[in-house]
Amino acid sequence: MVVDMDYFYAQCEELRNPSLKDKPVVVCMYSDRTLESGAVATCNYVARENGVRSGIPIFKAKELLRGKPWVFIRPDFAYYEAMSKNIIDLLREHCDRLRVESIDEAYLDVTSRTQGDLQRAEDLAKHIKSSMLEKLGFRCTIGIGPNKLTAKMACDLCKPDGLLAVREGEFLMRFGHLPVDRLYGVGGRTSAKLNEMGVKTIEDLAKKEAHVLQKAFGRRLGLYFHLASQGLEDEPLVEWRREQVGRMATLKEDSRDIEAIRESLTAMAEEISSELEASGLNYRAVGIVAVDTSLKQHSRSKTLKTEEEGSEPMVKVGVELFKELLDGEPSLVVRRVGIHVSSLKSKAGQTELTRFY
Ligand code: DGT
Ligand code: CA
Ligand code: CA
């Protein structure tokens, strides 16, 4: 199963303030260059009915919602993380194995508890959806399939508040007509290349012979497209630990000024540090990302001698890494900065973090 929360950040906002429900709610990543600059992180379905989408500029969203009782909100990551933790805890009760895929999404292996019976999996999914609503107040969408790929595609197809089980052998019937870029793993550039080869839909792709795709995309990827377009995938679900916690922000203006960068890193490091604190984790590696004015990314990271906690060591190493980067690249002008920590360990003394959530 794939469980994905509907319009997650905005749904979190509605949950703590139900008066928002009938209004278009837009959660924005302000870049703070000017009052209106930045992009939409997500929005509720009332806003989507008016054309608002993740990633569009804030001013564009305001144009689309002109005259409507819109609500624009800054994200409250600590709150969303706390909600996410409750959600994951609830999901864990209903599966054999779980992999947290992102803040609002998880893969659940339910094979042994349903004895591989899709009907039983569907009943279980109904139960999960109703507990999610009754206990936590959240709506979600669940996709079910004989493998992860099918479950994920089923989930994407029946949003929001949906439930769809796709059986073995039904993959092409369900998804064959979709544009090829809707196949999990096919990005923009790949789909352009496929279109040139006359492949418009997933079904077109399924008809191509493996060697043709391998010639165009290389052995591994070609084989993946050949199999995936027929719904074939059999990688077992491996539990993941969330191995990195980080933040990105846009500088007030493009800059090489280390003090401006330090200020931005400090704000982000404090957020990261409170997130780690809440989960009882410390870190042993720090990394930074700089996005330059031509949107090229540069990154550096450093493993520390000992485990650290709190924002101070994070900022110190982050600033060092930025200095190093700027010294090495005299023409680099920074637009966005990011900082993250990894090699996370539980402070409780385990050498391995077996359960982040
Ligand atoms: P959905 O699943 O279509 O009902 O809507 P969401 O909002 O749950 O979308 P999803 O599952 O892709 O992403 C989960 C959360 O991740 C979402 O609530 C906000 C954040 N997010 C998604 N896309 C973006 C983005 O383009 N920029 C930023 N900053 N955050 C994003
Ligand atoms: Ca979602
Ligand atoms: Ca998601």
PDB file of N, CA and C in Angstrom, residues 13-104:
ATOM      1  N   GLU A  13      -3.091  22.836   8.584  1.00  0.00           N
ATOM      2  CA  GLU A  13      -3.562  24.169   8.977  1.00  0.00           C
ATOM      3  C   GLU A  13      -5.075  24.166   9.227  1.00  0.00           C
ATOM      4  N   GLU A  14      -5.819  23.463   8.383  1.00  0.00           N
ATOM      5  CA  GLU A  14      -7.273  23.381   8.584  1.00  0.00           C
ATOM      6  C   GLU A  14      -7.607  22.678   9.890  1.00  0.00           C
ATOM      7  N   LEU A  15      -6.791  21.693  10.217  1.00  0.00           N
ATOM      8  CA  LEU A  15      -7.070  20.902  11.406  1.00  0.00           C
ATOM      9  C   LEU A  15      -6.991  21.753  12.669  1.00  0.00           C
ATOM     10  N   ARG A  16      -6.013  22.657  12.731  1.00  0.00           N
ATOM     11  CA  ARG A  16      -5.940  23.456  13.953  1.00  0.00           C
ATOM     12  C   ARG A  16      -6.772  24.726  13.878  1.00  0.00           C
ATOM     13  N   ASN A  17      -7.314  24.982  12.710  1.00  0.00           N
ATOM     14  CA  ASN A  17      -8.184  26.145  12.586  1.00  0.00           C
ATOM     15  C   ASN A  17      -9.307  25.822  11.601  1.00  0.00           C
ATOM     16  N   PRO A  18     -10.339  25.094  12.091  1.00  0.00           N
ATOM     17  CA  PRO A  18     -11.384  24.592  11.188  1.00  0.00           C
ATOM     18  C   PRO A  18     -12.117  25.686  10.423  1.00  0.00           C
ATOM     19  N   SER A  19     -12.027  26.936  10.891  1.00  0.00           N
ATOM     20  CA  SER A  19     -12.731  27.997  10.161  1.00  0.00           C
ATOM     21  C   SER A  19     -12.105  28.216   8.778  1.00  0.00           C
ATOM     22  N   LEU A  20     -10.926  27.636   8.527  1.00  0.00           N
ATOM     23  CA  LEU A  20     -10.282  27.804   7.222  1.00  0.00           C
ATOM     24  C   LEU A  20     -10.917  26.932   6.148  1.00  0.00           C
ATOM     25  N   LYS A  21     -11.654  25.898   6.594  1.00  0.00           N
ATOM     26  CA  LYS A  21     -12.056  24.820   5.692  1.00  0.00           C
ATOM     27  C   LYS A  21     -12.703  25.222   4.371  1.00  0.00           C
ATOM     28  N   ASP A  22     -13.591  26.221   4.402  1.00  0.00           N
ATOM     29  CA  ASP A  22     -14.287  26.559   3.156  1.00  0.00           C
ATOM     30  C   ASP A  22     -13.533  27.593   2.340  1.00  0.00           C
ATOM     31  N   LYS A  23     -12.396  28.046   2.875  1.00  0.00           N
ATOM     32  CA  LYS A  23     -11.663  29.099   2.173  1.00  0.00           C
ATOM     33  C   LYS A  23     -10.488  28.510   1.408  1.00  0.00           C
ATOM     34  N   PRO A  24     -10.021  29.198   0.381  1.00  0.00           N
ATOM     35  CA  PRO A  24      -8.787  28.735  -0.264  1.00  0.00           C
ATOM     36  C   PRO A  24      -7.593  28.973   0.663  1.00  0.00           C
ATOM     37  N   VAL A  25      -6.919  27.891   1.034  1.00  0.00           N
ATOM     38  CA  VAL A  25      -5.778  27.985   1.952  1.00  0.00           C
ATOM     39  C   VAL A  25      -4.509  27.667   1.175  1.00  0.00           C
ATOM     40  N   VAL A  26      -3.556  28.591   1.214  1.00  0.00           N
ATOM     41  CA  VAL A  26      -2.314  28.422   0.458  1.00  0.00           C
ATOM     42  C   VAL A  26      -1.138  28.522   1.421  1.00  0.00           C
ATOM     43  N   VAL A  27      -0.321  27.463   1.478  1.00  0.00           N
ATOM     44  CA  VAL A  27       0.877  27.509   2.319  1.00  0.00           C
ATOM     45  C   VAL A  27       2.050  27.884   1.421  1.00  0.00           C
ATOM     46  N   CYS A  28       2.760  28.943   1.833  1.00  0.00           N
ATOM     47  CA  CYS A  28       3.765  29.538   0.943  1.00  0.00           C
ATOM     48  C   CYS A  28       5.158  29.490   1.516  1.00  0.00           C
ATOM     49  N   MET A  29       6.124  29.314   0.629  1.00  0.00           N
ATOM     50  CA  MET A  29       7.518  29.465   1.023  1.00  0.00           C
ATOM     51  C   MET A  29       7.913  30.878   0.605  1.00  0.00           C
ATOM     52  N   TYR A  30       7.870  31.823   1.545  1.00  0.00           N
ATOM     53  CA  TYR A  30       8.260  33.188   1.206  1.00  0.00           C
ATOM     54  C   TYR A  30       9.775  33.242   1.088  1.00  0.00           C
ATOM     55  N   SER A  31      10.264  33.908   0.064  1.00  0.00           N
ATOM     56  CA  SER A  31      11.715  34.004  -0.025  1.00  0.00           C
ATOM     57  C   SER A  31      12.196  35.263   0.679  1.00  0.00           C
ATOM     58  N   ASP A  32      11.236  36.124   1.091  1.00  0.00           N
ATOM     59  CA  ASP A  32      11.544  37.325   1.863  1.00  0.00           C
ATOM     60  C   ASP A  32      12.336  38.384   1.115  1.00  0.00           C
ATOM     61  N   ARG A  33      12.429  38.245  -0.188  1.00  0.00           N
ATOM     62  CA  ARG A  33      13.088  39.326  -0.948  1.00  0.00           C
ATOM     63  C   ARG A  33      12.173  40.519  -0.986  1.00  0.00           C
ATOM     64  N   THR A  34      10.909  40.267  -1.317  1.00  0.00           N
ATOM     65  CA  THR A  34       9.887  41.284  -1.188  1.00  0.00           C
ATOM     66  C   THR A  34       8.732  40.555  -0.541  1.00  0.00           C
ATOM     67  N   LEU A  35       7.700  41.289  -0.171  1.00  0.00           N
ATOM     68  CA  LEU A  35       6.592  40.702   0.557  1.00  0.00           C
ATOM     69  C   LEU A  35       5.942  39.547  -0.207  1.00  0.00           C
ATOM     70  N   GLU A  36       5.933  39.648  -1.529  1.00  0.00           N
ATOM     71  CA  GLU A  36       5.177  38.699  -2.325  1.00  0.00           C
ATOM     72  C   GLU A  36       6.037  37.649  -3.005  1.00  0.00           C
ATOM     73  N   SER A  37       7.364  37.682  -2.800  1.00  0.00           N
ATOM     74  CA  SER A  37       8.145  36.751  -3.593  1.00  0.00           C
ATOM     75  C   SER A  37       8.256  35.412  -2.895  1.00  0.00           C
ATOM     76  N   GLY A  38       8.317  34.370  -3.697  1.00  0.00           N
ATOM     77  CA  GLY A  38       8.329  33.024  -3.167  1.00  0.00           C
ATOM     78  C   GLY A  38       7.335  32.173  -3.941  1.00  0.00           C
ATOM     79  N   ALA A  39       7.184  30.926  -3.499  1.00  0.00           N
ATOM     80  CA  ALA A  39       6.337  30.004  -4.251  1.00  0.00           C
ATOM     81  C   ALA A  39       5.377  29.266  -3.320  1.00  0.00           C
ATOM     82  N   VAL A  40       4.353  28.704  -3.940  1.00  0.00           N
ATOM     83  CA  VAL A  40       3.351  27.946  -3.198  1.00  0.00           C
ATOM     84  C   VAL A  40       3.930  26.568  -2.858  1.00  0.00           C
ATOM     85  N   ALA A  41       3.878  26.188  -1.582  1.00  0.00           N
ATOM     86  CA  ALA A  41       4.305  24.827  -1.203  1.00  0.00           C
ATOM     87  C   ALA A  41       3.167  23.861  -1.481  1.00  0.00           C
ATOM     88  N   THR A  42       1.983  24.208  -1.012  1.00  0.00           N
ATOM     89  CA  THR A  42       0.794  23.431  -1.352  1.00  0.00           C
ATOM     90  C   THR A  42      -0.431  24.255  -1.014  1.00  0.00           C
ATOM     91  N   CYS A  43      -1.618  23.732  -1.356  1.00  0.00           N
ATOM     92  CA  CYS A  43      -2.853  24.454  -1.043  1.00  0.00           C
ATOM     93  C   CYS A  43      -3.981  23.436  -0.927  1.00  0.00           C
ATOM     94  N   ASN A  44      -5.085  23.855  -0.311  1.00  0.00           N
ATOM     95  CA  ASN A  44      -6.202  22.922  -0.201  1.00  0.00           C
ATOM     96  C   ASN A  44      -6.949  22.835  -1.538  1.00  0.00           C
ATOM     97  N   TYR A  45      -7.935  21.951  -1.603  1.00  0.00           N
ATOM     98  CA  TYR A  45      -8.592  21.714  -2.891  1.00  0.00           C
ATOM     99  C   TYR A  45      -9.504  22.875  -3.296  1.00  0.00           C
ATOM    100  N   VAL A  46      -9.953  23.687  -2.339  1.00  0.00           N
ATOM    101  CA  VAL A  46     -10.718  24.887  -2.704  1.00  0.00           C
ATOM    102  C   VAL A  46      -9.826  25.801  -3.551  1.00  0.00           C
ATOM    103  N   ALA A  47      -8.571  25.955  -3.121  1.00  0.00           N
ATOM    104  CA  ALA A  47      -7.633  26.771  -3.906  1.00  0.00           C
ATOM    105  C   ALA A  47      -7.311  26.092  -5.235  1.00  0.00           C
ATOM    106  N   ARG A  48      -7.201  24.766  -5.234  1.00  0.00           N
ATOM    107  CA  ARG A  48      -6.877  24.057  -6.488  1.00  0.00           C
ATOM    108  C   ARG A  48      -7.969  24.220  -7.531  1.00  0.00           C
ATOM    109  N   GLU A  49      -9.237  24.316  -7.050  1.00  0.00           N
ATOM    110  CA  GLU A  49     -10.332  24.535  -8.007  1.00  0.00           C
ATOM    111  C   GLU A  49     -10.137  25.833  -8.785  1.00  0.00           C
ATOM    112  N   ASN A  50      -9.401  26.742  -8.188  1.00  0.00           N
ATOM    113  CA  ASN A  50      -9.123  28.011  -8.871  1.00  0.00           C
ATOM    114  C   ASN A  50      -7.793  28.004  -9.625  1.00  0.00           C
ATOM    115  N   GLY A  51      -7.174  26.845  -9.712  1.00  0.00           N
ATOM    116  CA  GLY A  51      -5.959  26.743 -10.517  1.00  0.00           C
ATOM    117  C   GLY A  51      -4.656  26.871  -9.747  1.00  0.00           C
ATOM    118  N   VAL A  52      -4.729  27.066  -8.436  1.00  0.00           N
ATOM    119  CA  VAL A  52      -3.487  27.192  -7.659  1.00  0.00           C
ATOM    120  C   VAL A  52      -2.824  25.811  -7.538  1.00  0.00           C
ATOM    121  N   ARG A  53      -1.512  25.786  -7.627  1.00  0.00           N
ATOM    122  CA  ARG A  53      -0.756  24.525  -7.586  1.00  0.00           C
ATOM    123  C   ARG A  53       0.549  24.715  -6.824  1.00  0.00           C
ATOM    124  N   SER A  54       1.118  23.630  -6.327  1.00  0.00           N
ATOM    125  CA  SER A  54       2.467  23.657  -5.737  1.00  0.00           C
ATOM    126  C   SER A  54       3.435  24.231  -6.748  1.00  0.00           C
ATOM    127  N   GLY A  55       4.324  25.102  -6.269  1.00  0.00           N
ATOM    128  CA  GLY A  55       5.403  25.562  -7.137  1.00  0.00           C
ATOM    129  C   GLY A  55       5.124  26.846  -7.889  1.00  0.00           C
ATOM    130  N   ILE A  56       3.862  27.265  -7.995  1.00  0.00           N
ATOM    131  CA  ILE A  56       3.626  28.516  -8.734  1.00  0.00           C
ATOM    132  C   ILE A  56       3.989  29.718  -7.844  1.00  0.00           C
ATOM    133  N   PRO A  57       4.348  30.843  -8.454  1.00  0.00           N
ATOM    134  CA  PRO A  57       4.703  32.011  -7.636  1.00  0.00           C
ATOM    135  C   PRO A  57       3.504  32.519  -6.817  1.00  0.00           C
ATOM    136  N   ILE A  58       3.822  33.080  -5.665  1.00  0.00           N
ATOM    137  CA  ILE A  58       2.764  33.562  -4.774  1.00  0.00           C
ATOM    138  C   ILE A  58       1.892  34.618  -5.451  1.00  0.00           C
ATOM    139  N   PHE A  59       2.527  35.534  -6.197  1.00  0.00           N
ATOM    140  CA  PHE A  59       1.710  36.596  -6.821  1.00  0.00           C
ATOM    141  C   PHE A  59       0.713  35.995  -7.818  1.00  0.00           C
ATOM    142  N   LYS A  60       1.127  34.913  -8.472  1.00  0.00           N
ATOM    143  CA  LYS A  60       0.246  34.234  -9.431  1.00  0.00           C
ATOM    144  C   LYS A  60      -0.962  33.623  -8.696  1.00  0.00           C
ATOM    145  N   ALA A  61      -0.683  33.022  -7.530  1.00  0.00           N
ATOM    146  CA  ALA A  61      -1.761  32.431  -6.731  1.00  0.00           C
ATOM    147  C   ALA A  61      -2.744  33.518  -6.303  1.00  0.00           C
ATOM    148  N   LYS A  62      -2.209  34.680  -5.949  1.00  0.00           N
ATOM    149  CA  LYS A  62      -3.088  35.788  -5.525  1.00  0.00           C
ATOM    150  C   LYS A  62      -3.950  36.267  -6.687  1.00  0.00           C
ATOM    151  N   GLU A  63      -3.375  36.285  -7.867  1.00  0.00           N
ATOM    152  CA  GLU A  63      -4.166  36.659  -9.051  1.00  0.00           C
ATOM    153  C   GLU A  63      -5.313  35.681  -9.255  1.00  0.00           C
ATOM    154  N   LEU A  64      -4.986  34.390  -9.153  1.00  0.00           N
ATOM    155  CA  LEU A  64      -6.002  33.359  -9.385  1.00  0.00           C
ATOM    156  C   LEU A  64      -7.132  33.415  -8.351  1.00  0.00           C
ATOM    157  N   LEU A  65      -6.793  33.889  -7.161  1.00  0.00           N
ATOM    158  CA  LEU A  65      -7.783  33.882  -6.069  1.00  0.00           C
ATOM    159  C   LEU A  65      -8.359  35.272  -5.796  1.00  0.00           C
ATOM    160  N   ARG A  66      -8.137  36.179  -6.717  1.00  0.00           N
ATOM    161  CA  ARG A  66      -8.585  37.560  -6.486  1.00  0.00           C
ATOM    162  C   ARG A  66     -10.082  37.598  -6.142  1.00  0.00           C
ATOM    163  N   GLY A  67     -10.421  38.355  -5.077  1.00  0.00           N
ATOM    164  CA  GLY A  67     -11.818  38.490  -4.686  1.00  0.00           C
ATOM    165  C   GLY A  67     -12.315  37.347  -3.805  1.00  0.00           C
ATOM    166  N   LYS A  68     -11.513  36.315  -3.631  1.00  0.00           N
ATOM    167  CA  LYS A  68     -11.919  35.176  -2.795  1.00  0.00           C
ATOM    168  C   LYS A  68     -11.368  35.390  -1.373  1.00  0.00           C
ATOM    169  N   PRO A  69     -11.986  34.720  -0.382  1.00  0.00           N
ATOM    170  CA  PRO A  69     -11.512  34.915   1.002  1.00  0.00           C
ATOM    171  C   PRO A  69     -10.255  34.110   1.294  1.00  0.00           C
ATOM    172  N   TRP A  70      -9.196  34.370   0.512  1.00  0.00           N
ATOM    173  CA  TRP A  70      -8.009  33.536   0.621  1.00  0.00           C
ATOM    174  C   TRP A  70      -7.227  33.716   1.904  1.00  0.00           C
ATOM    175  N   VAL A  71      -6.537  32.623   2.266  1.00  0.00           N
ATOM    176  CA  VAL A  71      -5.676  32.654   3.440  1.00  0.00           C
ATOM    177  C   VAL A  71      -4.294  32.181   2.998  1.00  0.00           C
ATOM    178  N   PHE A  72      -3.294  33.045   3.156  1.00  0.00           N
ATOM    179  CA  PHE A  72      -1.918  32.662   2.836  1.00  0.00           C
ATOM    180  C   PHE A  72      -1.152  32.467   4.141  1.00  0.00           C
ATOM    181  N   ILE A  73      -0.472  31.340   4.253  1.00  0.00           N
ATOM    182  CA  ILE A  73       0.164  30.983   5.525  1.00  0.00           C
ATOM    183  C   ILE A  73       1.623  30.597   5.304  1.00  0.00           C
ATOM    184  N   ARG A  74       2.459  30.984   6.263  1.00  0.00           N
ATOM    185  CA  ARG A  74       3.849  30.508   6.268  1.00  0.00           C
ATOM    186  C   ARG A  74       3.885  29.109   6.849  1.00  0.00           C
ATOM    187  N   PRO A  75       4.752  28.236   6.343  1.00  0.00           N
ATOM    188  CA  PRO A  75       4.771  26.870   6.872  1.00  0.00           C
ATOM    189  C   PRO A  75       5.284  26.806   8.306  1.00  0.00           C
ATOM    190  N   ASP A  76       4.717  25.887   9.055  1.00  0.00           N
ATOM    191  CA  ASP A  76       5.124  25.650  10.437  1.00  0.00           C
ATOM    192  C   ASP A  76       5.632  24.209  10.487  1.00  0.00           C
ATOM    193  N   PHE A  77       6.916  24.034  10.088  1.00  0.00           N
ATOM    194  CA  PHE A  77       7.445  22.681   9.900  1.00  0.00           C
ATOM    195  C   PHE A  77       7.393  21.834  11.161  1.00  0.00           C
ATOM    196  N   ALA A  78       7.656  22.464  12.302  1.00  0.00           N
ATOM    197  CA  ALA A  78       7.687  21.672  13.534  1.00  0.00           C
ATOM    198  C   ALA A  78       6.309  21.039  13.770  1.00  0.00           C
ATOM    199  N   TYR A  79       5.266  21.826  13.502  1.00  0.00           N
ATOM    200  CA  TYR A  79       3.908  21.307  13.670  1.00  0.00           C
ATOM    201  C   TYR A  79       3.604  20.200  12.651  1.00  0.00           C
ATOM    202  N   TYR A  80       4.013  20.394  11.400  1.00  0.00           N
ATOM    203  CA  TYR A  80       3.748  19.357  10.387  1.00  0.00           C
ATOM    204  C   TYR A  80       4.507  18.073  10.719  1.00  0.00           C
ATOM    205  N   GLU A  81       5.729  18.235  11.224  1.00  0.00           N
ATOM    206  CA  GLU A  81       6.520  17.049  11.616  1.00  0.00           C
ATOM    207  C   GLU A  81       5.833  16.302  12.752  1.00  0.00           C
ATOM    208  N   ALA A  82       5.280  17.066  13.692  1.00  0.00           N
ATOM    209  CA  ALA A  82       4.604  16.418  14.824  1.00  0.00           C
ATOM    210  C   ALA A  82       3.378  15.636  14.327  1.00  0.00           C
ATOM    211  N   MET A  83       2.623  16.241  13.402  1.00  0.00           N
ATOM    212  CA  MET A  83       1.460  15.546  12.839  1.00  0.00           C
ATOM    213  C   MET A  83       1.916  14.311  12.067  1.00  0.00           C
ATOM    214  N   SER A  84       2.993  14.454  11.327  1.00  0.00           N
ATOM    215  CA  SER A  84       3.529  13.352  10.539  1.00  0.00           C
ATOM    216  C   SER A  84       3.897  12.173  11.443  1.00  0.00           C
ATOM    217  N   LYS A  85       4.471  12.499  12.572  1.00  0.00           N
ATOM    218  CA  LYS A  85       4.872  11.438  13.503  1.00  0.00           C
ATOM    219  C   LYS A  85       3.636  10.671  13.990  1.00  0.00           C
ATOM    220  N   ASN A  86       2.567  11.388  14.336  1.00  0.00           N
ATOM    221  CA  ASN A  86       1.338  10.712  14.773  1.00  0.00           C
ATOM    222  C   ASN A  86       0.781   9.814  13.673  1.00  0.00           C
ATOM    223  N   ILE A  87       0.838  10.327  12.453  1.00  0.00           N
ATOM    224  CA  ILE A  87       0.315   9.567  11.316  1.00  0.00           C
ATOM    225  C   ILE A  87       1.109   8.278  11.127  1.00  0.00           C
ATOM    226  N   ILE A  88       2.441   8.406  11.161  1.00  0.00           N
ATOM    227  CA  ILE A  88       3.291   7.224  10.966  1.00  0.00           C
ATOM    228  C   ILE A  88       3.069   6.217  12.103  1.00  0.00           C
ATOM    229  N   ASP A  89       2.927   6.719  13.315  1.00  0.00           N
ATOM    230  CA  ASP A  89       2.662   5.801  14.434  1.00  0.00           C
ATOM    231  C   ASP A  89       1.374   5.019  14.209  1.00  0.00           C
ATOM    232  N   LEU A  90       0.344   5.709  13.713  1.00  0.00           N
ATOM    233  CA  LEU A  90      -0.922   5.016  13.443  1.00  0.00           C
ATOM    234  C   LEU A  90      -0.745   3.967  12.339  1.00  0.00           C
ATOM    235  N   LEU A  91      -0.024   4.331  11.277  1.00  0.00           N
ATOM    236  CA  LEU A  91       0.150   3.399  10.150  1.00  0.00           C
ATOM    237  C   LEU A  91       0.929   2.151  10.572  1.00  0.00           C
ATOM    238  N   ARG A  92       1.902   2.352  11.477  1.00  0.00           N
ATOM    239  CA  ARG A  92       2.717   1.219  11.914  1.00  0.00           C
ATOM    240  C   ARG A  92       1.902   0.106  12.538  1.00  0.00           C
ATOM    241  N   GLU A  93       0.778   0.479  13.142  1.00  0.00           N
ATOM    242  CA  GLU A  93      -0.064  -0.532  13.788  1.00  0.00           C
ATOM    243  C   GLU A  93      -0.710  -1.464  12.777  1.00  0.00           C
ATOM    244  N   HIS A  94      -0.739  -1.052  11.508  1.00  0.00           N
ATOM    245  CA  HIS A  94      -1.535  -1.800  10.544  1.00  0.00           C
ATOM    246  C   HIS A  94      -0.721  -2.480   9.456  1.00  0.00           C
ATOM    247  N   CYS A  95       0.577  -2.634   9.656  1.00  0.00           N
ATOM    248  CA  CYS A  95       1.353  -3.257   8.585  1.00  0.00           C
ATOM    249  C   CYS A  95       2.457  -4.153   9.135  1.00  0.00           C
ATOM    250  N   ASP A  96       3.041  -4.945   8.243  1.00  0.00           N
ATOM    251  CA  ASP A  96       4.161  -5.806   8.631  1.00  0.00           C
ATOM    252  C   ASP A  96       5.457  -5.010   8.628  1.00  0.00           C
ATOM    253  N   ARG A  97       5.555  -4.113   7.665  1.00  0.00           N
ATOM    254  CA  ARG A  97       6.761  -3.300   7.498  1.00  0.00           C
ATOM    255  C   ARG A  97       6.355  -1.961   6.908  1.00  0.00           C
ATOM    256  N   LEU A  98       7.089  -0.936   7.265  1.00  0.00           N
ATOM    257  CA  LEU A  98       6.710   0.389   6.777  1.00  0.00           C
ATOM    258  C   LEU A  98       7.941   1.162   6.342  1.00  0.00           C
ATOM    259  N   ARG A  99       7.820   1.879   5.267  1.00  0.00           N
ATOM    260  CA  ARG A  99       8.902   2.763   4.856  1.00  0.00           C
ATOM    261  C   ARG A  99       8.366   4.182   4.722  1.00  0.00           C
ATOM    262  N   VAL A 100       8.915   5.084   5.500  1.00  0.00           N
ATOM    263  CA  VAL A 100       8.516   6.484   5.423  1.00  0.00           C
ATOM    264  C   VAL A 100       9.150   7.061   4.172  1.00  0.00           C
ATOM    265  N   GLU A 101       8.314   7.511   3.259  1.00  0.00           N
ATOM    266  CA  GLU A 101       8.844   7.992   1.989  1.00  0.00           C
ATOM    267  C   GLU A 101       9.069   9.503   2.023  1.00  0.00           C
ATOM    268  N   SER A 102       8.180  10.193   2.693  1.00  0.00           N
ATOM    269  CA  SER A 102       8.353  11.637   2.863  1.00  0.00           C
ATOM    270  C   SER A 102       7.484  12.058   4.030  1.00  0.00           C
ATOM    271  N   ILE A 103       7.405  13.347   4.281  1.00  0.00           N
ATOM    272  CA  ILE A 103       6.676  13.821   5.467  1.00  0.00           C
ATOM    273  C   ILE A 103       5.215  13.363   5.467  1.00  0.00           C
ATOM    274  N   ASP A 104       4.636  13.126   4.285  1.00  0.00           N
ATOM    275  CA  ASP A 104       3.203  12.801   4.279  1.00  0.00           C
ATOM    276  C   ASP A 104       2.899  11.494   3.551  1.00  0.00           C
TER     277      ASP A 104
END
